[in-house]
Short mmCIF file of C-alpha atoms and ligand atoms in Angstrom, two decimals:
data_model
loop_
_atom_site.label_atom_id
_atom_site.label_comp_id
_atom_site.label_asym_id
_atom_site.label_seq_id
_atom_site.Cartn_x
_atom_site.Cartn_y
_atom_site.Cartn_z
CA UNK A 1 90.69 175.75 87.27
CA UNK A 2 90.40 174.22 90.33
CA UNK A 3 88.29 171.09 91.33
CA UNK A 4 86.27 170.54 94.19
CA UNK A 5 86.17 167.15 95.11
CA UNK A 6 82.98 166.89 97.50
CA UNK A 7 80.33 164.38 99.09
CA UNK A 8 78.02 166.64 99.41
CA UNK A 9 74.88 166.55 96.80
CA UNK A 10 73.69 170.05 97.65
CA UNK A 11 76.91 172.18 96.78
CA UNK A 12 77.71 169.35 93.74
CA UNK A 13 73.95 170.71 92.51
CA UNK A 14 74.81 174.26 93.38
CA UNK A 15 77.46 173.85 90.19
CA UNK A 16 75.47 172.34 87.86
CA UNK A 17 72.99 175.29 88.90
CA UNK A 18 74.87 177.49 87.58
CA UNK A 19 75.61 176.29 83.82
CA UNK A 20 78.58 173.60 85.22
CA UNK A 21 79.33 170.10 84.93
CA UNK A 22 79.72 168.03 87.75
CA UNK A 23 80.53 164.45 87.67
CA UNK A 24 78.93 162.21 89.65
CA UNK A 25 78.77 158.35 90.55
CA UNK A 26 76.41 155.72 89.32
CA UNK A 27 75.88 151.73 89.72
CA UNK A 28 77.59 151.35 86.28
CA UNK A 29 80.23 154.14 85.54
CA UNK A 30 80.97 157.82 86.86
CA UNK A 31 78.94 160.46 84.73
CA UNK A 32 80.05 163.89 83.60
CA UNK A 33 76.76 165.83 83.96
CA UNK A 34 75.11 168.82 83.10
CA UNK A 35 71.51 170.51 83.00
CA UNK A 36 69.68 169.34 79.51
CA UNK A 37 68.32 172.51 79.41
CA UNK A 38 71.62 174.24 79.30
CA UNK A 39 72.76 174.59 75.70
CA UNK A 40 76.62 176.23 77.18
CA UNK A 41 76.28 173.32 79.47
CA UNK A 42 76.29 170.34 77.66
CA UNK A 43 79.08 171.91 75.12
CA UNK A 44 80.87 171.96 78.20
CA UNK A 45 80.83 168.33 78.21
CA UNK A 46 81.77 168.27 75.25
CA UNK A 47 84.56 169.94 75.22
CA UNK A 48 85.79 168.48 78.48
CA UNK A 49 86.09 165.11 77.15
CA UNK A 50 87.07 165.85 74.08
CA UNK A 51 83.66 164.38 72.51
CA UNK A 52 83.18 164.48 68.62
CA UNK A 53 79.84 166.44 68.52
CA UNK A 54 78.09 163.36 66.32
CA UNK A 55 78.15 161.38 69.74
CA UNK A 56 74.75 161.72 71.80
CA UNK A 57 74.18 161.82 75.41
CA UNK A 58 72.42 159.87 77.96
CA UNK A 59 69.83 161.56 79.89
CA UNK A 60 69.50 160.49 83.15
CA UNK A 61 66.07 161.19 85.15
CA UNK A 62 65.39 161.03 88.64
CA UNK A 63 61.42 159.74 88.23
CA UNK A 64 60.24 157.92 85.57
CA UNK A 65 57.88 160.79 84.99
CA UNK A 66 60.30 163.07 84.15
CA UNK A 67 60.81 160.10 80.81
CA UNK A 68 57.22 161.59 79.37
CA UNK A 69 59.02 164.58 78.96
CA UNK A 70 62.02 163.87 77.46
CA UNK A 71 59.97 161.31 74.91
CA UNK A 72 57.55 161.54 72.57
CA UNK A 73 55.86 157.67 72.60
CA UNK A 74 56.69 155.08 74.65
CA UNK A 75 56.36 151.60 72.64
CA UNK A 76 55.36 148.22 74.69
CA UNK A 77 58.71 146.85 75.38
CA UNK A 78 59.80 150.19 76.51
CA UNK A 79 57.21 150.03 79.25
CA UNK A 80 58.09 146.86 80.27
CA UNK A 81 61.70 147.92 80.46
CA UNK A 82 60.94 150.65 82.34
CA UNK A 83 58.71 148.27 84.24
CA UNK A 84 61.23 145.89 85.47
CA UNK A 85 64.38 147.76 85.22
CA UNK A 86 64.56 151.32 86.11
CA UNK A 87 65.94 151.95 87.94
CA UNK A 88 68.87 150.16 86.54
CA UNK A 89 71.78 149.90 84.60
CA UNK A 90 69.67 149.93 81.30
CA UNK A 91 69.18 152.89 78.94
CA UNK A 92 66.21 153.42 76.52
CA UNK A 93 66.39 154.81 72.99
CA UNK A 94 63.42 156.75 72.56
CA UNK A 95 61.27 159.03 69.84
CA UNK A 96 62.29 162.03 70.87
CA UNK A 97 60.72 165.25 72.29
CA UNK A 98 61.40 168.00 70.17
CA UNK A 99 62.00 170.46 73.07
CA UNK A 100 65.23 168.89 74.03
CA UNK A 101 68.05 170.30 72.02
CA UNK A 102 69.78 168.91 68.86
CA UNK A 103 73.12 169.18 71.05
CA UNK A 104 72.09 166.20 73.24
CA UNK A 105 70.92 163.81 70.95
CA UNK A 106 73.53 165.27 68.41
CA UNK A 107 70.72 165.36 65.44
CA UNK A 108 69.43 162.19 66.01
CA UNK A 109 65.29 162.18 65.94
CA UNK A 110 66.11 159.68 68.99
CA UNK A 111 66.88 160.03 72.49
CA UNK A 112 68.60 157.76 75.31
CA UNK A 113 66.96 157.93 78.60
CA UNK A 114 67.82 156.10 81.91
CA UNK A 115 67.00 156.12 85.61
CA UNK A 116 70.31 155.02 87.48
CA UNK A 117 69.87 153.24 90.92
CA UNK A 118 72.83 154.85 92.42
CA UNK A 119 71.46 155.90 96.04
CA UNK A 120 73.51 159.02 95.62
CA UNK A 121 73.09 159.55 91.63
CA UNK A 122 69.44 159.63 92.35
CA UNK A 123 70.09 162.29 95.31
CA UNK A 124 71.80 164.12 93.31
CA UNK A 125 69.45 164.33 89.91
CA UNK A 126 66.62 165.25 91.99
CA UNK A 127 68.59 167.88 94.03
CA UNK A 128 69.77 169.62 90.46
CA UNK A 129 65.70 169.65 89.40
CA UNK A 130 66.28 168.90 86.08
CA UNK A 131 66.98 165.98 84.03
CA UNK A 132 71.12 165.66 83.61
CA UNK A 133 72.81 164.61 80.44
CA UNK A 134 75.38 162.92 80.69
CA UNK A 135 78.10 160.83 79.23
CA UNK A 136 80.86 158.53 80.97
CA UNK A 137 83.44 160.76 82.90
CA UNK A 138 86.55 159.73 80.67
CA UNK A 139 88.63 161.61 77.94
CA UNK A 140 86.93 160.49 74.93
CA UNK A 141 88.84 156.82 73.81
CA UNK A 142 89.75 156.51 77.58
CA UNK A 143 88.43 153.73 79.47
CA UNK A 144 85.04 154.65 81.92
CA UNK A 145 85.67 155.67 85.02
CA UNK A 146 84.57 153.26 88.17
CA UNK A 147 86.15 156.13 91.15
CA UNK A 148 85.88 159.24 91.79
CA UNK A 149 90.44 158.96 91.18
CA UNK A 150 90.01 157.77 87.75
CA UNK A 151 87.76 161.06 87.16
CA UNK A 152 90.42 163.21 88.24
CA UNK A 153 92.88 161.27 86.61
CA UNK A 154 91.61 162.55 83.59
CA UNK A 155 89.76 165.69 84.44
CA UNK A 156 91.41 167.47 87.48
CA UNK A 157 92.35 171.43 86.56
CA UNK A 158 89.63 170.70 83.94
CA UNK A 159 86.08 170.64 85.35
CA UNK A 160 85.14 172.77 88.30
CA UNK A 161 83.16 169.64 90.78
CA UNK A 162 83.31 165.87 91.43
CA UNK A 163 80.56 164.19 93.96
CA UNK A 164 82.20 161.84 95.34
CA UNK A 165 80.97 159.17 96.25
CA UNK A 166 81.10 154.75 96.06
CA UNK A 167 83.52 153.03 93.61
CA UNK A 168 80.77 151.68 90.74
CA UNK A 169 78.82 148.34 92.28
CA UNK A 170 79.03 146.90 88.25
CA UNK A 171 82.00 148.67 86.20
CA UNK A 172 80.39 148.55 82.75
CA UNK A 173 78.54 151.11 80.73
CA UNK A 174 74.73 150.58 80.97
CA UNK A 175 73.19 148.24 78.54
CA UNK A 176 71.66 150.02 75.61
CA UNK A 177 68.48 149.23 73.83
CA UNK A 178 67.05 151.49 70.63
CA UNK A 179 63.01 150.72 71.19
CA UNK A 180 62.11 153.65 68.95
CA UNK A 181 61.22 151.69 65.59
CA UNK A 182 61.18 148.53 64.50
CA UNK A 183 62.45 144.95 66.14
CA UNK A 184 64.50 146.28 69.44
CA UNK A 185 67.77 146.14 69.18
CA UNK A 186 70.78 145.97 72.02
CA UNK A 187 73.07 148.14 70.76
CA UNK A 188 75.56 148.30 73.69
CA UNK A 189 75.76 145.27 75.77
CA UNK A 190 75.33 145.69 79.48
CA UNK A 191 74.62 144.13 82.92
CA UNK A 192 71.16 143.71 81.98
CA UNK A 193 71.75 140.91 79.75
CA UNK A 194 70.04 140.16 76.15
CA UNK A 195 68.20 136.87 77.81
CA UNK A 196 66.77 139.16 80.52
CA UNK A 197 65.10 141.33 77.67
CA UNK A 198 64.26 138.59 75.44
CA UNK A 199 62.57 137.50 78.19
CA UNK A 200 60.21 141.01 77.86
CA UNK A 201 59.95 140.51 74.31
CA UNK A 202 61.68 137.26 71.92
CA UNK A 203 62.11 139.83 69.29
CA UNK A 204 65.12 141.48 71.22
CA UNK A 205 68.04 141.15 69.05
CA UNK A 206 72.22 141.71 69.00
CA UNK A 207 74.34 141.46 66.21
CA UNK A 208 78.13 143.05 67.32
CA UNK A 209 79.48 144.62 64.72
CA UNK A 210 77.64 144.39 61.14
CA UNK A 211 75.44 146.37 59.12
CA UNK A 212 74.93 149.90 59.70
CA UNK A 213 75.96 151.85 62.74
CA UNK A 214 72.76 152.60 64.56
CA UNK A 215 74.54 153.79 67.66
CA UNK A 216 77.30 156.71 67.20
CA UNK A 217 79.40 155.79 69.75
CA UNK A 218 79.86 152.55 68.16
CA UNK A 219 82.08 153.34 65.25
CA UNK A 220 84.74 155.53 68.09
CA UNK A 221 87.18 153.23 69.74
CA UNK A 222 86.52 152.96 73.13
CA UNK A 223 87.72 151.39 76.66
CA UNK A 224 91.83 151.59 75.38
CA UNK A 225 94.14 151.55 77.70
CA UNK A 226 97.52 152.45 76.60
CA UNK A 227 99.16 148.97 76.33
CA UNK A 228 98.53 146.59 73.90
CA UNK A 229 95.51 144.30 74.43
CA UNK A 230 96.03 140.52 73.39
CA UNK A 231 92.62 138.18 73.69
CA UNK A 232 93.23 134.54 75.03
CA UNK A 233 90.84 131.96 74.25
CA UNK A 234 88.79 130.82 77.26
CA UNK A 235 90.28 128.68 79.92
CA UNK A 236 94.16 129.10 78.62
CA UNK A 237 96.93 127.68 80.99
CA UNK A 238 99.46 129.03 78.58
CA UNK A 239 100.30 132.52 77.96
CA UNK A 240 102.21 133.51 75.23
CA UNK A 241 106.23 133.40 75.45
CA UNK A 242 107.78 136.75 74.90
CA UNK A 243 111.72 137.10 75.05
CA UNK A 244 110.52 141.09 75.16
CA UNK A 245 111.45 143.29 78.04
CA UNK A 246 108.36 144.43 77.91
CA UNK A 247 106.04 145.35 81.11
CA UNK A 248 103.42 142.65 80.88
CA UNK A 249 100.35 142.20 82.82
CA UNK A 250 97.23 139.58 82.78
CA UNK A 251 93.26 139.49 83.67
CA UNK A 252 90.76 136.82 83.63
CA UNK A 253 89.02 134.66 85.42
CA UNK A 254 91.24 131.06 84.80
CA UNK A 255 95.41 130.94 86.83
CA UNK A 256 97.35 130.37 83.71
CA UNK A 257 100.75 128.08 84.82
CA UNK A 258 103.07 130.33 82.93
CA UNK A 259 102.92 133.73 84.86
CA UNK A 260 106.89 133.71 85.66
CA UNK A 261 107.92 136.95 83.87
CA UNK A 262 103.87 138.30 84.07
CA UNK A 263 104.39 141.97 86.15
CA UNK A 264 100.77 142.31 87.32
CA UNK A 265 98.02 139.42 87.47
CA UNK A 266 94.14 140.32 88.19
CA UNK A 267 92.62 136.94 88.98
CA UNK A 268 88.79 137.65 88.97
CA UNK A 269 86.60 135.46 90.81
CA UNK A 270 83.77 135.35 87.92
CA UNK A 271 82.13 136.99 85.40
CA UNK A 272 80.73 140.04 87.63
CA UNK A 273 84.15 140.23 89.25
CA UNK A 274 85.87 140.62 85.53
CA UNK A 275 83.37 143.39 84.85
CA UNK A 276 83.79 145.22 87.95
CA UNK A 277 87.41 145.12 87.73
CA UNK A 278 87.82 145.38 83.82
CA UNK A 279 88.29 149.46 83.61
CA UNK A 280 89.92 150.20 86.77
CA UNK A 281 92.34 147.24 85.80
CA UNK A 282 93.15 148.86 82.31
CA UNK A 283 93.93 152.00 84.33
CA UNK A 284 96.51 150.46 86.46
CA UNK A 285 98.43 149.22 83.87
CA UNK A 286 98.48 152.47 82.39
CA UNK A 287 100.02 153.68 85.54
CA UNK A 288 102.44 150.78 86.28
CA UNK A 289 103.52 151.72 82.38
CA UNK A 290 102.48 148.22 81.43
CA UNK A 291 102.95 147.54 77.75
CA UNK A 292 101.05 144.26 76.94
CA UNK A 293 97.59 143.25 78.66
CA UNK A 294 96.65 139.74 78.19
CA UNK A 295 92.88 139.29 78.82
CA UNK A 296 91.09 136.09 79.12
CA UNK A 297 87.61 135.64 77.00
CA UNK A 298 84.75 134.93 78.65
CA UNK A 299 81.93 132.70 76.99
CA UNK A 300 79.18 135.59 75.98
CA UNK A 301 76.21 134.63 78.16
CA UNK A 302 74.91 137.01 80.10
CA UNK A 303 77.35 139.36 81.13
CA UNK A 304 79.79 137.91 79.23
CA UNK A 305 78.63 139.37 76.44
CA UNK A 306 79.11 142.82 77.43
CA UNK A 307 82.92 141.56 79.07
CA UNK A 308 83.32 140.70 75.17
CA UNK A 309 82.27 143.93 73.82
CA UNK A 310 84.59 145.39 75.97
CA UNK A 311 87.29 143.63 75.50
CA UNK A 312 87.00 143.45 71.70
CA UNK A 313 86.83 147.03 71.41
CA UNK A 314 89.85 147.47 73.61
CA UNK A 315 92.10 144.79 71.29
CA UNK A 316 91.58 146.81 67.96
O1 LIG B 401 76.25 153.52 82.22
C1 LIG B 401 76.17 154.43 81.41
O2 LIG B 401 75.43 154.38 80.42
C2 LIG B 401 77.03 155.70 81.67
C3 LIG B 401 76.52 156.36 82.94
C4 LIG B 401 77.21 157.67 83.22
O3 LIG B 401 75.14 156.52 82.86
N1 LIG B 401 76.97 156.57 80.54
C5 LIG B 401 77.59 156.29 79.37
O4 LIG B 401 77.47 157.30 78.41
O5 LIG B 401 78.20 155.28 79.17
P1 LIG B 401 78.32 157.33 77.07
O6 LIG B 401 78.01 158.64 76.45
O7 LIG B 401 79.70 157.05 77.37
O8 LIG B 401 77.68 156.24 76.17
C6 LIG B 401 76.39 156.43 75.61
C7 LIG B 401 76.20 155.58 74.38
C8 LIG B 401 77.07 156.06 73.23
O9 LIG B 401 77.56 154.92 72.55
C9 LIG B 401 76.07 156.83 72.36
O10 LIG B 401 76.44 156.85 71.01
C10 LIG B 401 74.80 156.07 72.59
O11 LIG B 401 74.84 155.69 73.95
N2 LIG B 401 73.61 156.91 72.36
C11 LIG B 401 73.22 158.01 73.03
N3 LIG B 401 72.12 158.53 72.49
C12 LIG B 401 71.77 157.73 71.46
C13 LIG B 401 70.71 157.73 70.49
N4 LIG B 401 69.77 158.67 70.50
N5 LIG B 401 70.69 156.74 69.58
C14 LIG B 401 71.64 155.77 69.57
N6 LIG B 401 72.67 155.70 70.45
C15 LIG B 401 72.73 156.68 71.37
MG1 LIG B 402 81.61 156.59 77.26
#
């Protein structure tokens, strides 16, 4: 198969028109899209990236109206949410409506909904008609993709359109909060940050990694580059002293002294700088055949926490 690479929205709708998948920039990460409607469609996706069918989809809506139809109630701090932050790099979990299919929220009586504020994203949704479900545009266990090159770095030959378009203004997956029952919970850390929706409601809770996994995605690894990911406590001058030969690189925020020997150093200039450059990073090692990443923490306020997600996820 070939791939069109285009900018323009119209013939990047045309596709997904016609039972495609296109994928398709927002703020956060690139998506790999396709019609909700569309059973063939969205097993597309699936089978594109590789997806274990227990993983649901985002839907992403060009008007918050369309959110009535995708959801069945919309509880207080949902409307608040919605309020303040669509659109946004925030997704809702919702009470589903029954007329979307099982496929996209893969069985769950749930569904995630969010309104990106991607310029062309928005374009784009509204030009296809119909809401768009879609997941990051990465092979399953790859990291998200923040160009329209890391998409075809994993997906040319293999989906028939990419729109084009702006390198991702934040580089992290949208934060997601289940409102559907209960005290809200985050369940994936994002650029909205848990003090922003504590600030909607005090209730608003995180708790990485315990209990039962509420989110699907959660219990896949994620975010992986190749190489071997090695956390560094916060502020380290020191890096680690290797007599290896092996390809070694280093992110973060702090210079450590010690980068004699390092083969590639991404000094950030602060937290929304790590995030931005986080994924795209990971894939440049991969290319440059790096074999160890050492990655700076981050303290996990605000978007820290999300930084820390990330990175975690990528060190198991
Ligand atoms: O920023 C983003 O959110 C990007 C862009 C393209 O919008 N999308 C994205 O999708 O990151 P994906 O599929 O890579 O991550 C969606 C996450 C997964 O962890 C999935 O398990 C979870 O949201 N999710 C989706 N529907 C859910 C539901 N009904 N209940 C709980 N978790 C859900
Ligand atoms: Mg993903």
């Amino acid at each position: 198969m070939k791939t069109l690479v285009t900018e323009s929205i119209k013939k990047a709708a045309s596709f997904i028109k016609k039972g495609e998948v296109v994928a398709f920039p927002t703020e956060t990460v690139y998506g790999l899209g396709a019609n909700v409607y569309d059973i063939e469609a969205i097993k597309k996706i699936y089978t594109a990236k590789g997806r274990p069918f227990d993983n649901p989809l985002i839907v992403h809506v060009a008007s918050k109206k369309d959110i009535l139809v995708l959801a069945s109630e919309i509880p207080e701090l949902a409307k608040n949410i919605i309020r303040d932050y669509f659109p946004g790099p925030i997704t809702v979990i919702l009470r589903r409506n029954e007329l979307i299919s099982m496929l996209v929220t893969a069985g769950l009586g749930t569904i995630a909904i969010r309104m990106p504020s991607s310029k062309v994203a928005l374009d784009f949704i509204k030009e296809c008609g119909v809401p768009i479900a879609a997941p990051s545009a990465n092979l399953s266990g790859s990291p998200s993709p923040t160009s329209y090159e890391h998409v075809l770095e994993d997906f040319d030959g293999k989906i028939p359109c990419v729109l084009k378009g702006p390198n991702a203004k934040h580089g992290l997956e949208s934060t997601v909060i289940d409102c559907s029952s209960g005290i809200p919970h985050i369940l994936r850390p994002g650029v909205i940050t848990l003090e922003q929706l504590k600030g909607l409601n005090e209730r608003v809770a995180y708790q990485a990694r315990t209990g039962k996994i509420k989110s699907p995605g959660q219990k896949y690894k994620h975010y992986a580059p190749k190489a071997k990911v090695i956390l560094l406590p916060n502020g380290s001058k020191e890096l680690p002293a290797s007599d290896s030969k092996k390809l070694r690189a280093y992110i973060g925020i702090s210079l450590p002294l010690n980068l004699d020997g390092i083969a590639s150093v991404r000094i950030c200039d602060d937290m929304n700088d790590y995030a931005k450059n986080l994924f795209s990073y990971f894939r440049q090692c991969d290319r440059e055949e790096m074999k160890i990443i050492y990655a700076e923490k981050v303290s996990e306020e605000g978007i820290g926490l999300a930084i820390m997600n990330r990175l975690q996820k990528a060190a198991k």
